Coordinates of N, CA, C and O in Angstrom, one line a residue:
M1026 N -5.1 -14.2 5.2 CA -6.1 -13.4 4.6 C -6.9 -14.3 3.7 O -6.4 -15.1 2.9
D1027 N -8.2 -14.1 3.8 CA -9.1 -14.9 3.0 C -9.5 -14.1 1.7 O -10.4 -13.2 1.8
I1028 N -8.9 -14.5 0.6 CA -9.1 -13.7 -0.6 C -10.5 -13.9 -1.1 O -11.1 -13.0 -1.8
F1029 N -11.1 -15.0 -0.8 CA -12.5 -15.2 -1.3 C -13.5 -14.3 -0.6 O -14.4 -13.8 -1.2
K1030 N -13.2 -14.0 0.7 CA -14.0 -13.1 1.4 C -13.9 -11.7 0.8 O -14.9 -11.0 0.6
I1031 N -12.7 -11.3 0.5 CA -12.4 -10.0 -0.1 C -13.1 -9.9 -1.5 O -13.7 -8.9 -1.8
V1032 N -13.0 -10.9 -2.3 CA -13.6 -10.9 -3.6 C -15.1 -10.8 -3.5 O -15.8 -10.1 -4.2
G1033 N -15.7 -11.6 -2.6 CA -17.1 -11.5 -2.3 C -17.6 -10.1 -1.9 O -18.6 -9.6 -2.5
I1034 N -16.9 -9.5 -1.0 CA -17.2 -8.1 -0.6 C -17.1 -7.2 -1.8 O -17.9 -6.3 -2.0
A1035 N -16.0 -7.4 -2.6 CA -15.8 -6.5 -3.7 C -17.0 -6.6 -4.7 O -17.5 -5.6 -5.3
I1036 N -17.4 -7.8 -5.0 CA -18.5 -8.0 -6.0 C -19.8 -7.4 -5.4 O -20.5 -6.7 -6.2
V1037 N -20.1 -7.7 -4.2 CA -21.3 -7.1 -3.6 C -21.2 -5.6 -3.6 O -22.2 -4.9 -3.9
G1038 N -20.1 -5.0 -3.3 CA -19.9 -3.6 -3.3 C -20.1 -3.0 -4.7 O -20.7 -1.9 -4.9
C1039 N -19.5 -3.7 -5.7 CA -19.7 -3.2 -7.1 C -21.1 -3.3 -7.5 O -21.6 -2.3 -8.2
V1040 N -21.8 -4.3 -7.2 CA -23.2 -4.4 -7.6 C -24.0 -3.3 -6.9 O -24.9 -2.6 -7.5
C1041 N -23.8 -3.1 -5.6 CA -24.5 -2.0 -4.9 C -24.2 -0.6 -5.5 O -25.1 0.2 -5.7
T1042 N -22.9 -0.4 -5.8 CA -22.5 0.9 -6.4 C -23.2 1.0 -7.8 O -23.7 2.1 -8.1
L1043 N -23.2 0.0 -8.6 CA -23.9 0.1 -9.9 C -25.4 0.4 -9.8 O -25.9 1.2 -10.5
L1044 N -26.0 -0.3 -8.8 CA -27.5 -0.1 -8.6 C -27.7 1.3 -8.1 O -28.7 2.0 -8.6
L1045 N -26.9 1.8 -7.2 CA -27.1 3.2 -6.7 C -26.7 4.2 -7.8 O -27.3 5.3 -7.7
K1046 N -25.8 3.9 -8.7 CA -25.4 4.9 -9.7 C -26.6 5.2 -10.6 O -26.8 6.4 -11.0
N1047 N -27.5 4.2 -10.8 CA -28.6 4.5 -11.7 C -29.8 5.1 -11.0 O -30.6 5.8 -11.6
T1048 N -29.9 4.9 -9.7 CA -31.1 5.5 -9.0 C -30.7 6.7 -8.1 O -31.4 7.7 -8.2
Q1049 N -29.7 6.5 -7.3 CA -29.3 7.6 -6.4 C -27.8 7.8 -6.5 O -27.0 7.2 -5.7
S1050 N -27.4 8.6 -7.5 CA -25.9 8.6 -7.8 C -25.1 9.2 -6.6 O -23.9 9.0 -6.6
Q1051 N -25.7 10.0 -5.8 CA -24.9 10.6 -4.7 C -24.5 9.6 -3.7 O -23.5 9.8 -3.0
Y1052 N -25.2 8.5 -3.6 CA -24.8 7.4 -2.7 C -23.8 6.4 -3.3 O -23.2 5.6 -2.6
A1053 N -23.7 6.4 -4.6 CA -22.9 5.4 -5.3 C -21.4 5.6 -4.9 O -20.7 4.6 -4.7
M1054 N -21.0 6.8 -4.8 CA -19.6 7.1 -4.4 C -19.3 6.7 -3.0 O -18.3 6.1 -2.7
L1055 N -20.3 6.9 -2.1 CA -20.1 6.4 -0.7 C -20.1 4.9 -0.6 O -19.3 4.3 0.2
S1056 N -20.9 4.2 -1.5 CA -20.9 2.8 -1.5 C -19.5 2.3 -1.9 O -19.0 1.3 -1.3
S1057 N -19.0 2.9 -3.0 CA -17.7 2.5 -3.5 C -16.6 2.7 -2.4 O -15.7 1.9 -2.2
L1058 N -16.6 3.9 -1.8 CA -15.6 4.2 -0.7 C -15.7 3.3 0.5 O -14.7 2.8 1.0
A1059 N -17.0 3.0 0.9 CA -17.2 2.1 2.0 C -16.6 0.7 1.7 O -16.0 0.0 2.6
T1060 N -16.9 0.2 0.5 CA -16.4 -1.1 0.1 C -14.9 -1.2 0.1 O -14.3 -2.1 0.6
G1061 N -14.3 -0.1 -0.4 CA -12.8 0.0 -0.4 C -12.2 0.0 1.0 O -11.2 -0.7 1.3
I1062 N -12.9 0.7 1.9 CA -12.4 0.8 3.3 C -12.5 -0.6 4.0 O -11.6 -1.0 4.7
I1063 N -13.6 -1.3 3.8 CA -13.8 -2.6 4.4 C -12.7 -3.6 3.9 O -12.1 -4.3 4.7
I1064 N -12.5 -3.6 2.6 CA -11.4 -4.4 2.0 C -10.1 -4.1 2.6 O -9.3 -4.9 2.9
L1065 N -9.8 -2.8 2.7 CA -8.5 -2.3 3.3 C -8.4 -2.8 4.7 O -7.3 -3.3 5.1
I1066 N -9.4 -2.7 5.5 CA -9.3 -3.2 6.9 C -9.0 -4.7 7.0 O -8.2 -5.2 7.8
I1067 N -9.7 -5.5 6.1 CA -9.5 -6.9 6.1 C -8.0 -7.2 5.7 O -7.3 -8.1 6.3
A1068 N -7.5 -6.5 4.7 CA -6.2 -6.7 4.2 C -5.1 -6.3 5.3 O -4.2 -7.0 5.5
L1069 N -5.4 -5.2 6.0 CA -4.4 -4.8 7.0 C -4.4 -5.7 8.2 O -3.4 -5.7 8.9
S1070 N -5.5 -6.4 8.5 CA -5.5 -7.3 9.6 C -4.5 -8.4 9.4 O -4.0 -9.0 10.4
S1071 N -4.1 -8.7 8.2 CA -3.2 -9.8 7.9 C -1.7 -9.3 7.9 O -0.8 -10.1 7.8
F1072 N -1.6 -8.0 8.0 CA -0.2 -7.4 7.9 C 0.7 -7.8 9.1 O 1.9 -7.8 8.9
S1073 N 0.1 -8.1 10.2 CA 0.9 -8.5 11.4 C 1.8 -9.7 11.1 O 2.9 -9.8 11.6
K1074 N 1.3 -10.6 10.2 CA 2.1 -11.8 9.8 C 3.4 -11.4 9.1 O 4.4 -12.0 9.2
V1075 N 3.3 -10.3 8.2 CA 4.4 -9.9 7.5 C 5.5 -9.3 8.5 O 6.7 -9.6 8.4
I1076 N 5.0 -8.5 9.4 CA 6.0 -8.0 10.4 C 6.6 -9.1 11.2 O 7.8 -9.0 11.5
L1077 N 5.9 -10.1 11.6 CA 6.5 -11.2 12.4 C 7.5 -12.0 11.5 O 8.5 -12.4 12.0
S1078 N 7.2 -12.1 10.2 CA 8.2 -12.8 9.3 C 9.4 -12.0 9.2 O 10.5 -12.5 9.2
F1079 N 9.3 -10.7 9.1 CA 10.5 -9.8 9.0 C 11.3 -9.9 10.3 O 12.5 -9.9 10.3
Q1080 N 10.6 -9.9 11.4 CA 11.3 -10.0 12.7 C 12.1 -11.3 12.8 O 13.2 -11.4 13.3
A1081 N 11.5 -12.4 12.3 CA 12.2 -13.7 12.3 C 13.4 -13.7 11.4 O 14.5 -14.2 11.8
I1082 N 13.3 -13.0 10.3 CA 14.5 -12.9 9.4 C 15.6 -12.1 10.1 O 16.8 -12.4 10.0
I1083 N 15.2 -11.0 10.7 CA 16.2 -10.2 11.4 C 16.9 -11.0 12.5 O 18.1 -10.9 12.7
D1084 N 16.1 -11.8 13.3 CA 16.7 -12.6 14.4 C 17.7 -13.6 13.8 O 18.7 -13.9 14.4
K1085 N 17.3 -14.2 12.7 CA 18.2 -15.3 12.1 C 19.4 -14.8 11.5 O 20.5 -15.4 11.6
T1086 N 19.3 -13.7 10.8 CA 20.5 -13.2 10.0 C 21.3 -12.2 10.8 O 22.5 -12.0 10.5
G1087 N 20.8 -11.5 11.8 CA 21.5 -10.5 12.5 C 21.7 -9.2 11.7 O 22.6 -8.4 12.0
V1088 N 21.0 -9.0 10.6 CA 21.0 -7.8 9.8 C 20.5 -6.6 10.6 O 19.6 -6.8 11.5
N1089 N 20.9 -5.5 10.3 CA 20.5 -4.3 11.0 C 19.0 -4.1 10.9 O 18.4 -4.1 9.8
S1090 N 18.3 -4.0 12.0 CA 16.8 -3.9 12.0 C 16.3 -2.6 11.3 O 15.2 -2.6 10.9
E1091 N 17.1 -1.6 11.3 CA 16.7 -0.3 10.7 C 16.5 -0.5 9.2 O 15.7 0.1 8.6
L1092 N 17.3 -1.4 8.6 CA 17.2 -1.7 7.2 C 15.8 -2.3 6.9 O 15.1 -1.8 6.0
F1093 N 15.4 -3.2 7.7 CA 14.1 -3.8 7.5 C 13.0 -2.9 7.8 O 11.9 -2.9 7.2
A1094 N 13.2 -2.0 8.8 CA 12.2 -1.0 9.1 C 12.0 -0.1 7.9 O 10.8 0.3 7.6
T1095 N 13.1 0.3 7.3 CA 13.0 1.2 6.1 C 12.3 0.5 5.0 O 11.5 1.1 4.3
L1096 N 12.6 -0.8 4.8 CA 12.0 -1.6 3.7 C 10.5 -1.7 4.0 O 9.7 -1.5 3.0
L1097 N 10.1 -1.9 5.2 CA 8.6 -1.9 5.5 C 8.0 -0.6 5.2 O 6.8 -0.5 4.7
K1098 N 8.7 0.5 5.6 CA 8.1 1.8 5.3 C 7.9 2.0 3.8 O 6.9 2.6 3.3
I1099 N 8.9 1.6 3.0 CA 8.9 1.8 1.6 C 7.7 1.0 1.0 O 7.0 1.5 0.2
I1100 N 7.6 -0.3 1.5 CA 6.5 -1.1 1.0 C 5.1 -0.4 1.4 O 4.2 -0.4 0.6
G1101 N 5.0 0.0 2.6 CA 3.8 0.7 3.1 C 3.5 1.9 2.3 O 2.3 2.1 1.9
I1102 N 4.4 2.7 2.0 CA 4.2 3.9 1.2 C 3.7 3.5 -0.2 O 2.8 4.2 -0.7
G1103 N 4.3 2.5 -0.8 CA 3.9 2.1 -2.1 C 2.5 1.6 -2.1 O 1.7 2.0 -3.0
Y1104 N 2.1 0.8 -1.1 CA 0.7 0.3 -1.1 C -0.3 1.5 -0.8 O -1.4 1.6 -1.4
I1105 N 0.0 2.3 0.1 CA -0.9 3.4 0.5 C -1.0 4.4 -0.7 O -2.1 4.9 -1.0
T1106 N 0.1 4.6 -1.4 CA 0.0 5.5 -2.5 C -0.8 4.9 -3.6 O -1.7 5.6 -4.2
E1107 N -0.6 3.6 -3.9 CA -1.4 3.0 -5.0 C -2.9 3.0 -4.6 O -3.8 3.3 -5.5
Y1108 N -3.2 2.7 -3.3 CA -4.6 2.7 -2.9 C -5.3 4.1 -3.0 O -6.4 4.2 -3.5
S1109 N -4.5 5.1 -2.6 CA -5.0 6.4 -2.6 C -5.2 6.9 -4.1 O -6.2 7.6 -4.4
Q1110 N -4.3 6.5 -4.9 CA -4.5 6.9 -6.3 C -5.7 6.2 -6.9 O -6.5 6.8 -7.7
S1111 N -6.0 5.0 -6.6 CA -7.2 4.3 -7.0 C -8.4 4.9 -6.5 O -9.4 5.1 -7.3
V1112 N -8.4 5.3 -5.3 CA -9.6 6.0 -4.7 C -9.8 7.3 -5.5 O -11.0 7.7 -5.8
C1113 N -8.8 8.1 -5.7 CA -8.9 9.3 -6.5 C -9.5 9.1 -7.9 O -10.4 9.8 -8.3
E1114 N -9.0 8.0 -8.5 CA -9.5 7.7 -9.9 C -11.0 7.3 -9.8 O -11.8 7.6 -10.7
D1115 N -11.4 6.5 -8.7 CA -12.8 6.1 -8.5 C -13.7 7.3 -8.4 O -14.8 7.3 -8.8
L1116 N -13.1 8.4 -7.7 CA -13.9 9.6 -7.5 C -13.8 10.6 -8.6 O -14.1 11.7 -8.5
E1117 N -13.2 10.1 -9.7 CA -13.1 10.9 -11.0 C -12.2 12.1 -10.8 O -12.4 13.2 -11.3
C1118 N -11.1 11.9 -10.0 CA -10.1 12.9 -9.8 C -8.7 12.3 -10.1 O -7.8 12.3 -9.3
G1119 N -8.6 11.8 -11.3 CA -7.4 11.1 -11.8 C -6.2 12.0 -11.7 O -5.1 11.5 -11.4
S1120 N -6.3 13.3 -12.0 CA -5.1 14.2 -11.9 C -4.6 14.3 -10.5 O -3.4 14.3 -10.3
I1121 N -5.5 14.3 -9.5 CA -5.0 14.3 -8.1 C -4.3 13.0 -7.8 O -3.3 13.0 -7.1
G1122 N -4.9 11.9 -8.3 CA -4.3 10.6 -8.1 C -2.9 10.5 -8.6 O -2.0 9.9 -8.0
K1123 N -2.7 11.1 -9.8 CA -1.3 11.1 -10.4 C -0.3 11.9 -9.5 O 0.8 11.5 -9.4
K1124 N -0.8 12.9 -8.9 CA 0.0 13.7 -8.0 C 0.3 13.0 -6.7 O 1.5 13.1 -6.2
V1125 N -0.6 12.2 -6.2 CA -0.4 11.4 -5.1 C 0.7 10.3 -5.4 O 1.6 10.1 -4.6
S1126 N 0.6 9.7 -6.6 CA 1.5 8.7 -7.0 C 2.9 9.3 -7.1 O 3.9 8.7 -6.7
F1127 N 3.0 10.5 -7.7 CA 4.3 11.2 -7.8 C 4.9 11.5 -6.4 O 6.1 11.2 -6.2
A1128 N 4.1 12.0 -5.5 CA 4.6 12.3 -4.1 C 5.0 11.0 -3.5 O 6.0 11.0 -2.7
G1129 N 4.3 9.9 -3.7 CA 4.7 8.6 -3.1 C 6.1 8.1 -3.6 O 6.9 7.6 -2.9
K1130 N 6.3 8.3 -4.9 CA 7.6 7.9 -5.5 C 8.7 8.8 -4.9 O 9.8 8.2 -4.7
I1131 N 8.5 10.0 -4.7 CA 9.5 10.9 -4.1 C 9.8 10.4 -2.7 O 11.0 10.3 -2.2
A1132 N 8.7 10.1 -1.9 CA 8.9 9.6 -0.5 C 9.7 8.3 -0.5 O 10.6 8.1 0.4
I1133 N 9.4 7.4 -1.4 CA 10.1 6.2 -1.5 C 11.6 6.4 -1.8 O 12.5 5.8 -1.2
F1134 N 11.8 7.3 -2.8 CA 13.2 7.6 -3.1 C 14.0 8.2 -2.0 O 15.2 7.8 -1.7
L1135 N 13.4 9.1 -1.2 CA 14.0 9.7 0.0 C 14.4 8.6 1.0 O 15.4 8.7 1.6
L1136 N 13.4 7.7 1.2 CA 13.7 6.6 2.2 C 14.8 5.6 1.7 O 15.5 5.0 2.5
A1137 N 14.9 5.5 0.4 CA 15.8 4.5 -0.2 C 17.3 5.1 -0.2 O 18.2 4.3 -0.4
L1138 N 17.4 6.4 -0.1 CA 18.7 7.0 -0.3 C 19.8 6.4 0.7 O 20.9 6.1 0.3
P1139 N 19.4 6.3 2.0 CA 20.4 5.7 2.9 C 20.8 4.3 2.6 O 22.0 3.9 2.7
I1140 N 19.9 3.5 2.1 CA 20.1 2.1 1.7 C 21.1 2.1 0.5 O 22.1 1.4 0.4
I1141 N 20.9 3.0 -0.5 CA 21.7 3.1 -1.6 C 23.1 3.6 -1.2 O 24.1 3.0 -1.7
E1142 N 23.2 4.6 -0.3 CA 24.5 5.0 0.2 C 25.3 3.9 0.9 O 26.5 3.7 0.6
N1143 N 24.6 3.1 1.7 CA 25.3 2.0 2.4 C 25.7 0.9 1.4 O 26.8 0.4 1.5
L1144 N 24.9 0.7 0.3 CA 25.3 -0.3 -0.7 C 26.6 0.2 -1.4 O 27.5 -0.6 -1.7
I1145 N 26.6 1.5 -1.8 CA 27.8 2.0 -2.5 C 29.0 2.0 -1.6 O 30.1 1.6 -2.1
N1146 N 28.8 2.3 -0.3 CA 30.0 2.3 0.6 C 30.5 0.8 0.7 O 31.7 0.6 0.8
T1147 N 29.6 -0.1 0.8 CA 30.0 -1.5 0.9 C 30.8 -2.0 -0.3 O 31.8 -2.6 -0.2
V1148 N 30.3 -1.6 -1.5 CA 30.9 -2.0 -2.7 C 32.3 -1.3 -2.8 O 33.3 -2.0 -3.2
T1149 N 32.4 -0.1 -2.4 CA 33.6 0.6 -2.5 C 34.7 0.0 -1.5 O 35.8 -0.1 -1.9
E1150 N 34.2 -0.4 -0.3 CA 35.1 -1.1 0.6 C 35.6 -2.4 0.1 O 36.8 -2.8 0.3
I1151 N 34.8 -3.1 -0.6 CA 35.2 -4.4 -1.2 C 36.2 -4.2 -2.3 O 37.2 -5.0 -2.4
L1152 N 36.0 -3.2 -3.1 CA 37.0 -3.0 -4.2 C 38.2 -2.4 -3.6 O 39.3 -2.6 -4.0

């Protein structure tokens, strides 16, 4: 991922949004949203490297692949939730963003429950 490309797009998007906010405020929100979507697409294009790295770790260690799949889901939910909350705050809907964040935390907790149960069972067997 080329962070300089992302930063450049972000700066151009911010300048466009600020210019539009003063002249045509109805388009400022669209400019901000479009900039965010472009940055998200660029960032997600690099995500395949993460999946390949996890696959290599699974192959080397022989650990249950479901564990890593759950971890990827948890990470994905965290990032999507944070991004959605930021978009809500940008659109001046901070209270909705907080509810999205809360729902994301519950989803992460539900996905983490089987991992916690396996950890407790493993510790119990060792003792």
